[in-house]
XYZ file of N, CA, C and O in Angstrom:
512
model
N 76.501 85.732 46.176
C 76.581 86.833 47.087
C 75.249 87.558 47.242
O 75.137 88.346 48.145
N 74.314 87.288 46.466
C 73.031 87.978 46.562
C 72.123 87.370 47.621
O 71.118 87.944 47.964
N 72.483 86.212 48.178
C 71.594 85.511 49.084
C 72.142 85.495 50.533
O 72.000 84.521 51.234
N 72.756 86.615 50.995
C 73.341 86.661 52.322
C 72.284 86.825 53.405
O 72.436 86.318 54.500
N 71.277 87.567 53.214
C 70.130 87.776 54.102
C 70.540 88.249 55.499
O 70.167 87.666 56.496
N 71.330 89.311 55.602
C 71.634 89.940 56.886
C 72.687 89.231 57.713
O 72.585 89.191 58.932
N 73.701 88.695 57.143
C 74.749 87.982 57.864
C 75.786 88.939 58.455
O 76.310 88.699 59.536
N 76.084 90.028 57.816
C 77.150 90.936 58.227
C 76.782 91.692 59.513
O 77.615 91.845 60.402
N 75.569 92.172 59.648
C 75.181 92.948 60.828
C 75.294 92.133 62.118
O 75.907 92.610 63.083
N 74.762 90.927 62.232
C 74.930 90.170 63.485
C 76.396 89.859 63.812
O 76.799 89.930 64.973
N 77.184 89.538 62.814
C 78.600 89.262 63.056
C 79.297 90.532 63.548
O 80.111 90.489 64.488
N 78.986 91.675 62.962
C 79.579 92.942 63.387
C 79.162 93.298 64.817
O 79.984 93.745 65.630
N 77.918 93.073 65.170
C 77.435 93.362 66.516
C 78.113 92.443 67.535
O 78.557 92.895 68.598
N 78.226 91.168 67.234
C 78.875 90.223 68.147
C 80.352 90.566 68.313
O 80.884 90.570 69.426
N 81.028 90.857 67.218
C 82.434 91.229 67.277
C 82.617 92.519 68.087
O 83.532 92.614 68.925
N 81.768 93.499 67.889
C 81.827 94.755 68.649
C 81.570 94.513 70.133
O 82.200 95.136 71.001
N 80.635 93.618 70.453
C 80.335 93.287 71.834
C 81.556 92.665 72.513
O 81.896 93.017 73.647
N 82.246 91.749 71.845
C 83.437 91.135 72.418
C 84.569 92.147 72.600
O 85.304 92.104 73.585
N 84.712 93.070 71.656
C 85.712 94.119 71.817
C 85.386 95.018 73.011
O 86.276 95.415 73.764
N 84.096 95.330 73.189
C 83.679 96.135 74.328
C 83.944 95.399 75.646
O 84.419 95.999 76.611
N 83.648 94.102 75.689
C 83.940 93.311 76.882
C 85.433 93.293 77.192
O 85.835 93.408 78.358
N 86.248 93.142 76.169
C 87.697 93.145 76.353
C 88.175 94.493 76.896
O 89.004 94.546 77.800
N 87.629 95.563 76.383
C 87.987 96.901 76.837
C 87.590 97.118 78.300
O 88.377 97.607 79.109
N 86.381 96.730 78.669
C 85.913 96.884 80.047
C 86.741 96.014 80.993
O 87.104 96.447 82.092
N 87.071 94.811 80.571
C 87.897 93.920 81.392
C 89.282 94.531 81.618
O 89.816 94.474 82.738
N 89.862 95.123 80.602
C 91.168 95.758 80.724
C 91.107 96.935 81.690
O 92.020 97.126 82.510
N 90.056 97.702 81.627
C 89.901 98.835 82.545
C 89.762 98.338 83.983
O 90.358 98.901 84.909
N 88.993 97.282 84.198
C 88.840 96.725 85.553
C 90.167 96.187 86.082
O 90.484 96.358 87.261
N 90.946 95.531 85.233
C 92.269 95.047 85.654
C 93.173 96.216 86.049
O 93.913 96.137 87.038
N 93.096 97.293 85.304
C 93.890 98.476 85.609
C 93.486 99.067 86.960
O 94.338 99.423 87.772
N 92.179 99.134 87.231
C 91.702 99.661 88.506
C 92.159 98.795 89.674
O 92.590 99.309 90.707
N 92.081 97.481 89.511
C 92.522 96.566 90.573
C 94.024 96.713 90.801
O 94.491 96.720 91.951
N 94.776 96.871 89.739
C 96.220 97.028 89.863
C 96.577 98.337 90.566
O 97.501 98.381 91.388
N 95.855 99.391 90.281
C 96.091 100.672 90.948
C 95.742 100.581 92.441
O 96.462 101.107 93.283
N 94.640 99.922 92.777
C 94.271 99.736 94.180
C 95.318 98.899 94.911
O 95.660 99.193 96.059
N 95.809 97.856 94.256
C 96.844 97.026 94.862
C 98.119 97.833 95.091
O 98.773 97.700 96.131
N 98.487 98.670 94.140
C 99.669 99.517 94.296
C 99.523 100.475 95.467
O 100.466 100.683 96.231
N 98.336 101.050 95.616
C 98.078 101.957 96.727
C 98.146 101.197 98.062
O 98.731 101.687 99.036
N 97.545 100.015 98.111
C 97.581 99.198 99.329
C 99.014 98.781 99.649
O 99.425 98.803 100.812
N 99.793 98.430 98.643
C 101.183 98.033 98.853
C 101.995 99.204 99.403
O 102.845 99.023 100.270
N 101.719 100.402 98.928
C 102.408 101.585 99.443
C 102.063 101.806 100.916
O 102.942 102.114 101.730
N 100.793 101.616 101.275
C 100.398 101.752 102.672
C 101.071 100.694 103.546
O 101.496 100.985 104.665
N 101.175 99.474 103.033
C 101.835 98.417 103.793
C 103.338 98.698 103.945
O 103.928 98.390 104.983
N 103.965 99.268 102.918
C 105.377 99.638 103.027
C 105.576 100.723 104.082
O 106.549 100.691 104.837
N 104.654 101.691 104.135
C 104.730 102.725 105.158
C 104.567 102.123 106.552
O 105.250 102.516 107.498
N 103.662 101.157 106.673
C 103.454 100.498 107.965
C 104.688 99.698 108.367
O 105.073 99.677 109.540
N 105.331 99.055 107.404
C 106.564 98.323 107.681
C 107.667 99.290 108.120
O 108.426 98.999 109.048
N 107.748 100.438 107.459
C 108.723 101.455 107.847
C 108.440 101.931 109.268
O 109.360 102.126 110.061
N 107.166 102.106 109.587
C 106.775 102.520 110.932
C 107.232 101.499 111.974
O 107.754 101.861 113.032
N 107.068 100.221 111.679
C 107.505 99.172 112.604
C 109.024 99.184 112.759
O 109.544 99.041 113.868
N 109.748 99.358 111.669
C 111.212 99.396 111.751
C 111.693 100.573 112.596
O 112.617 100.436 113.405
N 111.058 101.723 112.420
C 111.429 102.894 113.214
C 111.101 102.663 114.694
O 111.877 103.027 115.574
N 109.951 102.033 114.955
C 109.558 101.760 116.334
C 110.552 100.796 116.993
O 110.955 101.014 118.138
N 110.947 99.751 116.284
C 111.899 98.784 116.847
C 113.239 99.465 117.134
O 113.845 99.243 118.188
N 113.691 100.316 116.229
C 114.943 101.041 116.457
C 114.845 101.936 117.689
O 115.745 101.943 118.535
N 113.744 102.675 117.799
C 113.560 103.550 118.963
C 113.430 102.751 120.260
O 113.932 103.164 121.310
N 112.756 101.617 120.193
C 112.596 100.778 121.384
C 113.949 100.233 121.841
O 114.242 100.193 123.042
N 114.779 99.821 120.902
C 116.101 99.317 121.269
C 116.935 100.414 121.935
O 117.644 100.158 122.906
N 116.826 101.657 121.438
C 117.528 102.767 122.085
C 116.969 103.026 123.484
O 117.717 103.312 124.412
N 115.655 102.908 123.618
C 115.009 103.108 124.914
C 115.452 102.036 125.913
O 115.724 102.333 127.068
N 115.515 100.783 125.452
C 115.954 99.689 126.336
C 117.397 99.913 126.779
O 117.749 99.670 127.927
N 118.227 100.395 125.871
C 119.624 100.652 126.214
C 119.779 101.730 127.269
O 120.733 101.718 128.051
N 118.841 102.682 127.307
C 118.950 103.772 128.275
C 118.153 103.524 129.556
O 118.197 104.340 130.462
N 117.447 102.403 129.656
C 116.659 102.093 130.851
C 117.560 101.597 131.977
O 118.573 100.938 131.733
N 117.139 101.885 133.187
C 117.875 101.334 134.330
C 117.418 99.895 134.559
O 116.366 99.464 134.085
N 118.195 99.160 135.323
C 117.888 97.749 135.579
C 116.701 97.577 136.523
O 116.142 96.482 136.620
N 116.279 98.632 137.189
C 115.169 98.515 138.140
C 113.800 98.580 137.463
O 112.812 98.172 138.054
N 113.748 99.084 136.249
C 112.466 99.183 135.526
C 112.102 97.801 135.003
O 112.859 97.185 134.260
N 110.933 97.295 135.401
C 110.501 95.968 134.954
C 109.410 96.046 133.893
O 109.332 95.183 133.034
N 108.555 97.070 133.960
C 107.478 97.223 132.970
C 107.430 98.677 132.535
O 107.527 99.589 133.360
N 107.262 98.882 131.244
C 107.153 100.235 130.699
C 106.135 100.226 129.572
O 106.180 99.361 128.705
N 105.213 101.156 129.605
C 104.162 101.286 128.581
C 104.260 102.682 127.986
O 104.156 103.668 128.723
N 104.458 102.791 126.667
C 104.567 104.108 126.040
C 103.944 104.100 124.657
O 103.747 103.043 124.048
N 103.659 105.309 124.174
C 103.178 105.519 122.808
C 104.080 106.556 122.155
O 104.325 107.611 122.737
N 104.559 106.234 120.961
C 105.417 107.140 120.215
C 104.673 107.532 118.939
O 104.148 106.668 118.235
N 104.654 108.840 118.654
C 103.947 109.337 117.470
C 104.982 109.674 116.398
O 105.962 110.376 116.655
N 104.739 109.167 115.200
C 105.592 109.412 114.036
C 104.786 110.201 112.999
O 103.562 110.309 113.117
N 105.430 110.710 111.975
C 104.688 111.486 110.962
C 103.612 110.680 110.223
O 102.629 111.262 109.761
N 103.769 109.366 110.117
C 102.784 108.579 109.367
C 101.941 107.672 110.243
O 101.153 106.878 109.744
N 102.087 107.771 111.559
C 101.282 106.930 112.446
C 101.841 106.944 113.855
O 102.581 107.842 114.238
N 101.468 105.934 114.614
C 101.945 105.840 115.986
C 102.271 104.399 116.336
O 101.787 103.473 115.687
N 103.089 104.244 117.360
C 103.477 102.921 117.838
C 103.269 102.868 119.342
O 103.782 103.714 120.078
N 102.517 101.889 119.783
C 102.321 101.645 121.208
C 103.144 100.405 121.562
O 103.057 99.400 120.865
N 103.902 100.506 122.618
C 104.687 99.337 122.995
C 104.685 99.153 124.505
O 104.479 100.093 125.269
N 104.905 97.903 124.882
C 104.984 97.532 126.290
C 106.240 96.697 126.482
O 106.410 95.658 125.833
N 107.112 97.166 127.361
C 108.342 96.454 127.685
C 108.129 95.684 128.978
O 107.550 96.214 129.928
N 108.611 94.461 129.016
C 108.549 93.675 130.241
C 109.879 92.928 130.378
O 110.252 92.152 129.487
N 110.569 93.187 131.460
C 111.873 92.562 131.682
C 111.668 91.123 132.132
O 111.041 90.863 133.156
N 112.178 90.182 131.348
C 112.076 88.754 131.687
C 113.191 88.322 132.623
O 112.977 87.501 133.518
N 114.365 88.855 132.384
C 115.532 88.553 133.213
C 116.465 89.759 133.093
O 116.192 90.672 132.316
N 117.560 89.767 133.828
C 118.461 90.936 133.713
C 119.028 91.148 132.307
O 119.402 92.264 131.960
N 119.048 90.090 131.497
C 119.626 90.254 130.159
C 118.619 90.051 129.031
O 119.008 90.014 127.860
N 117.325 89.956 129.326
C 116.311 89.771 128.288
C 115.080 90.634 128.574
O 114.622 90.702 129.709
N 114.567 91.242 127.487
C 113.384 92.088 127.594
C 112.383 91.647 126.534
O 112.739 91.481 125.360
N 111.145 91.439 126.962
C 110.055 91.102 126.049
C 109.340 92.399 125.658
O 109.012 93.208 126.530
N 109.097 92.587 124.368
C 108.466 93.810 123.875
C 107.272 93.439 123.011
O 107.384 92.584 122.130
N 106.141 94.089 123.274
C 104.955 93.943 122.431
C 104.686 95.297 121.786
O 104.588 96.308 122.488
N 104.580 95.310 120.456
C 104.423 96.560 119.712
C 103.170 96.492 118.862
O 102.885 95.463 118.232
N 102.420 97.588 118.824
C 101.278 97.737 117.932
C 101.457 99.045 117.179
O 101.409 100.129 117.775
N 101.693 98.939 115.866
C 101.847 100.123 115.022
C 100.533 100.365 114.287
O 99.953 99.438 113.719
N 100.095 101.610 114.285
C 98.862 101.999 113.610
C 99.168 103.175 112.692
O 99.662 104.208 113.153
N 98.864 103.033 111.417
C 99.099 104.124 110.481
C 97.918 105.084 110.513
O 96.859 104.787 111.066
N 98.101 106.242 109.888
C 97.011 107.214 109.817
C 95.859 106.693 108.963
O 94.736 107.179 109.075
N 96.131 105.708 108.117
C 95.086 105.118 107.274
C 94.261 104.079 108.016
O 93.297 103.559 107.482
N 94.672 103.721 109.231
C 93.931 102.752 110.025
C 94.479 101.335 109.953
O 93.945 100.435 110.588
N 95.539 101.113 109.192
C 96.140 99.784 109.125
C 96.944 99.525 110.388
O 97.567 100.431 110.946
N 96.937 98.266 110.842
C 97.629 97.905 112.078
C 98.619 96.776 111.829
O 98.386 95.918 110.987
N 99.690 96.805 112.596
C 100.742 95.797 112.502
C 101.236 95.549 113.921
O 101.763 96.452 114.567
N 101.041 94.337 114.409
C 101.427 94.000 115.774
C 102.520 92.936 115.750
O 102.505 92.036 114.913
N 103.445 93.075 116.684
C 104.537 92.106 116.786
C 104.982 92.009 118.235
O 104.723 92.898 119.050
N 105.644 90.911 118.514
C 106.227 90.687 119.836
C 107.640 90.159 119.608
O 107.864 89.297 118.761
N 108.587 90.699 120.360
C 109.960 90.231 120.193
C 110.700 90.281 121.522
O 110.280 90.945 122.469
N 111.797 89.546 121.562
C 112.659 89.500 122.743
C 114.018 90.060 122.347
O 114.570 89.699 121.295
N 114.539 90.938 123.204
C 115.816 91.601 122.948
C 116.796 91.203 124.049
O 116.445 91.193 125.224
N 118.013 90.865 123.651
C 119.060 90.641 124.651
C 119.652 92.004 125.000
O 119.981 92.798 124.122
N 119.750 92.278 126.285
C 120.079 93.626 126.741
C 121.518 94.051 126.476
O 121.731 95.140 125.976
N 122.525 93.261 126.747
C 123.860 93.837 126.575
C 124.199 94.209 125.131
O 124.783 95.250 124.881
N 123.790 93.380 124.163
C 124.181 93.661 122.776
C 123.018 94.143 121.906
O 123.201 94.380 120.722
N 121.824 94.304 122.466
C 120.631 94.807 121.769
C 120.335 94.020 120.489
O 120.033 94.570 119.450
N 120.416 92.725 120.594
C 120.157 91.849 119.454
C 118.773 91.215 119.599
O 118.381 90.789 120.685
N 118.037 91.157 118.498
C 116.725 90.509 118.516
C 116.914 89.006 118.576
O 117.604 88.416 117.739
N 116.294 88.373 119.565
C 116.432 86.930 119.740
C 115.257 86.200 119.092
O 115.426 85.194 118.423
N 114.068 86.741 119.300
C 112.860 86.068 118.807
C 111.915 87.126 118.278
O 111.787 88.208 118.851
N 111.213 86.815 117.179
C 110.270 87.748 116.559
C 108.992 86.995 116.220
O 109.040 85.973 115.554
N 107.851 87.516 116.682
C 106.555 86.924 116.364
C 105.627 88.025 115.878
O 105.455 89.036 116.556
N 105.043 87.798 114.725
C 104.042 88.746 114.232
C 102.666 88.274 114.663
O 102.385 87.084 114.648
N 101.826 89.214 115.029
C 100.478 88.880 115.480
C 99.480 89.355 114.441
O 99.576 90.467 113.941
N 98.526 88.507 114.146
C 97.524 88.851 113.141
C 96.161 88.975 113.781
O 95.871 88.451 114.777
């Protein structure tokens, strides 16, 4: 044991360095997870905005007269706005293009076709 010549200090420094790396890595993972959670919350709000817009659009289509062929409107909600354009394809089908924008700047665009008598969604396309 008298002939160690400084073995403990380098091992302690290397072990401490690896512990520090592990700690920093854990903190970075936590930060990424928090950012992802925040982004997921924003996306859920945007999805809610789209659902509210589709519900309002279906009510609007139900109250429209048969003579209206094109309608362009913007609806403002507490967490964003929805711009939509209605275009009547036939007496029983309406094509709708919707662009939802949250206050955070995230956008969600979709296009769908609604059957007029029963207000059922026939086709849904998301635009990226």
